[in-house]
XYZ file of C-alpha atoms in Angstrom:
160
model
C -50.542 110.901 159.480
C -49.702 107.936 157.976
C -46.633 106.064 158.569
C -43.953 106.058 156.138
C -43.273 102.594 155.141
C -39.570 102.972 155.221
C -39.249 103.700 158.721
C -39.295 100.908 161.295
C -40.933 101.275 164.658
C -37.802 103.076 166.039
C -37.891 105.175 163.420
C -34.764 103.702 161.424
C -34.680 103.248 157.807
C -35.134 100.020 156.471
C -36.128 98.282 153.090
C -39.583 97.165 153.346
C -40.566 93.512 153.567
C -42.554 92.551 150.370
C -42.494 88.645 150.960
C -45.828 88.506 152.015
C -47.061 90.391 148.820
C -48.695 89.023 145.634
C -47.233 89.203 142.428
C -49.457 91.528 140.412
C -48.754 93.191 136.955
C -47.674 96.982 137.694
C -46.722 100.028 135.359
C -45.497 103.420 136.180
C -44.995 106.415 134.004
C -43.119 109.553 134.827
C -42.298 112.390 133.170
C -39.428 115.269 132.878
C -39.006 118.369 131.180
C -35.897 120.058 129.892
C -36.237 123.739 128.943
C -33.873 124.873 125.910
C -33.082 128.283 124.305
C -34.334 128.640 120.877
C -30.772 128.500 119.490
C -30.013 125.272 121.454
C -33.465 123.777 120.083
C -32.586 124.632 116.666
C -29.188 122.551 116.989
C -30.953 119.725 118.782
C -33.458 119.332 115.870
C -30.645 119.692 113.498
C -28.794 116.829 114.927
C -25.231 117.855 114.426
C -23.974 117.685 117.861
C -20.395 116.376 118.171
C -21.448 114.074 120.829
C -23.945 112.514 118.447
C -27.926 112.104 118.648
C -28.806 113.733 122.098
C -32.171 112.123 121.808
C -31.140 108.660 121.076
C -28.566 108.957 123.696
C -30.864 109.951 126.181
C -33.694 107.256 125.305
C -30.946 104.401 125.903
C -29.651 106.210 129.208
C -33.294 106.523 130.554
C -33.714 102.414 129.792
C -30.269 101.350 131.676
C -31.210 103.739 134.680
C -34.214 102.059 135.144
C -32.623 98.671 135.308
C -30.248 100.153 137.658
C -32.630 102.088 140.171
C -32.160 99.789 143.046
C -28.338 100.504 142.718
C -28.773 104.071 143.083
C -31.651 104.630 145.585
C -30.748 102.728 148.696
C -33.960 101.375 149.754
C -35.614 100.379 146.664
C -35.687 96.307 145.671
C -34.237 95.018 142.679
C -37.264 94.142 140.092
C -37.406 92.021 137.554
C -38.393 95.024 134.694
C -40.234 93.542 131.647
C -40.583 96.777 129.953
C -38.830 100.105 129.784
C -39.622 102.626 127.178
C -38.657 106.320 127.061
C -39.913 108.728 124.758
C -38.399 112.245 124.059
C -40.645 115.114 122.313
C -39.287 118.009 121.480
C -41.556 121.256 121.003
C -40.171 123.732 118.632
C -42.703 126.290 119.871
C -42.040 126.004 123.767
C -38.077 124.904 123.224
C -38.853 122.219 125.585
C -38.330 118.260 125.246
C -40.976 116.368 127.102
C -39.573 112.885 128.594
C -42.236 110.201 129.048
C -40.583 107.075 130.721
C -43.034 103.935 131.226
C -41.760 100.698 133.108
C -43.719 97.563 133.874
C -43.056 94.167 135.661
C -45.192 91.349 137.083
C -44.158 91.706 141.135
C -44.457 92.239 144.716
C -43.733 96.206 144.472
C -44.225 98.822 142.101
C -42.095 100.580 139.599
C -42.558 104.094 140.206
C -38.775 104.935 141.272
C -37.713 102.940 138.051
C -39.959 105.170 135.711
C -38.960 108.366 137.608
C -35.359 107.251 137.441
C -35.557 106.820 133.760
C -37.523 110.258 133.319
C -34.645 112.276 135.294
C -31.826 110.309 133.749
C -32.778 110.841 130.486
C -33.159 114.383 131.073
C -29.914 114.550 132.495
C -28.305 112.911 129.465
C -29.943 115.735 127.203
C -28.366 118.314 129.327
C -24.850 116.505 129.353
C -25.196 116.231 125.361
C -26.362 120.004 125.278
C -24.256 121.596 127.856
C -21.678 122.744 125.029
C -24.285 124.865 123.597
C -25.972 126.220 126.381
C -25.257 125.413 129.812
C -28.243 127.252 131.131
C -30.518 124.420 130.248
C -33.039 123.604 133.096
C -34.633 120.329 134.021
C -37.922 120.820 135.640
C -41.182 118.934 136.492
C -39.857 115.641 137.239
C -43.119 113.698 138.191
C -45.249 110.719 138.498
C -47.820 110.678 136.049
C -49.593 107.270 136.644
C -49.053 103.904 138.424
C -50.921 100.733 138.047
C -51.159 97.540 140.375
C -50.700 96.470 143.777
C -52.873 97.014 146.804
C -53.633 100.575 145.834
C -54.573 100.202 142.244
C -54.360 102.829 139.710
C -53.560 106.468 140.521
C -53.267 109.219 138.007
C -52.317 112.877 138.464
C -54.798 115.063 137.956
C -55.114 117.947 135.715
C -54.932 121.309 137.239
């Protein structure tokens, strides 16, 4: 079993010391899915929500969340993020919105948590914007798809 890096020798949680690591280019991509009903998807695509454009608001929320990750996740390092993109793709056939968040930095530790935070916050924002239409929306499959950089190199989720 591998040692968990956020636990010290005594088993206490601590922030990992990355001061000895080299700066490298790093990237992480994460996704989330929001499952809507057919009726809710129609409203989303019409863009007639009283709160405004749900997809645009969710995109901005995801970017903001990536920048605040170290304030939300207790042991994350504050990072100099160089790029955040949040794409939301509605699929009328499946009544789903696929959210893809990509985060980049040049630093001593990765941006996986920033990408996951961006994707999940964007999904929560879609829910918030759409809950007046349907409170039964579901957020599923929040997951890391890819990471690049650092000692462990590139990792990609395998297709099942």
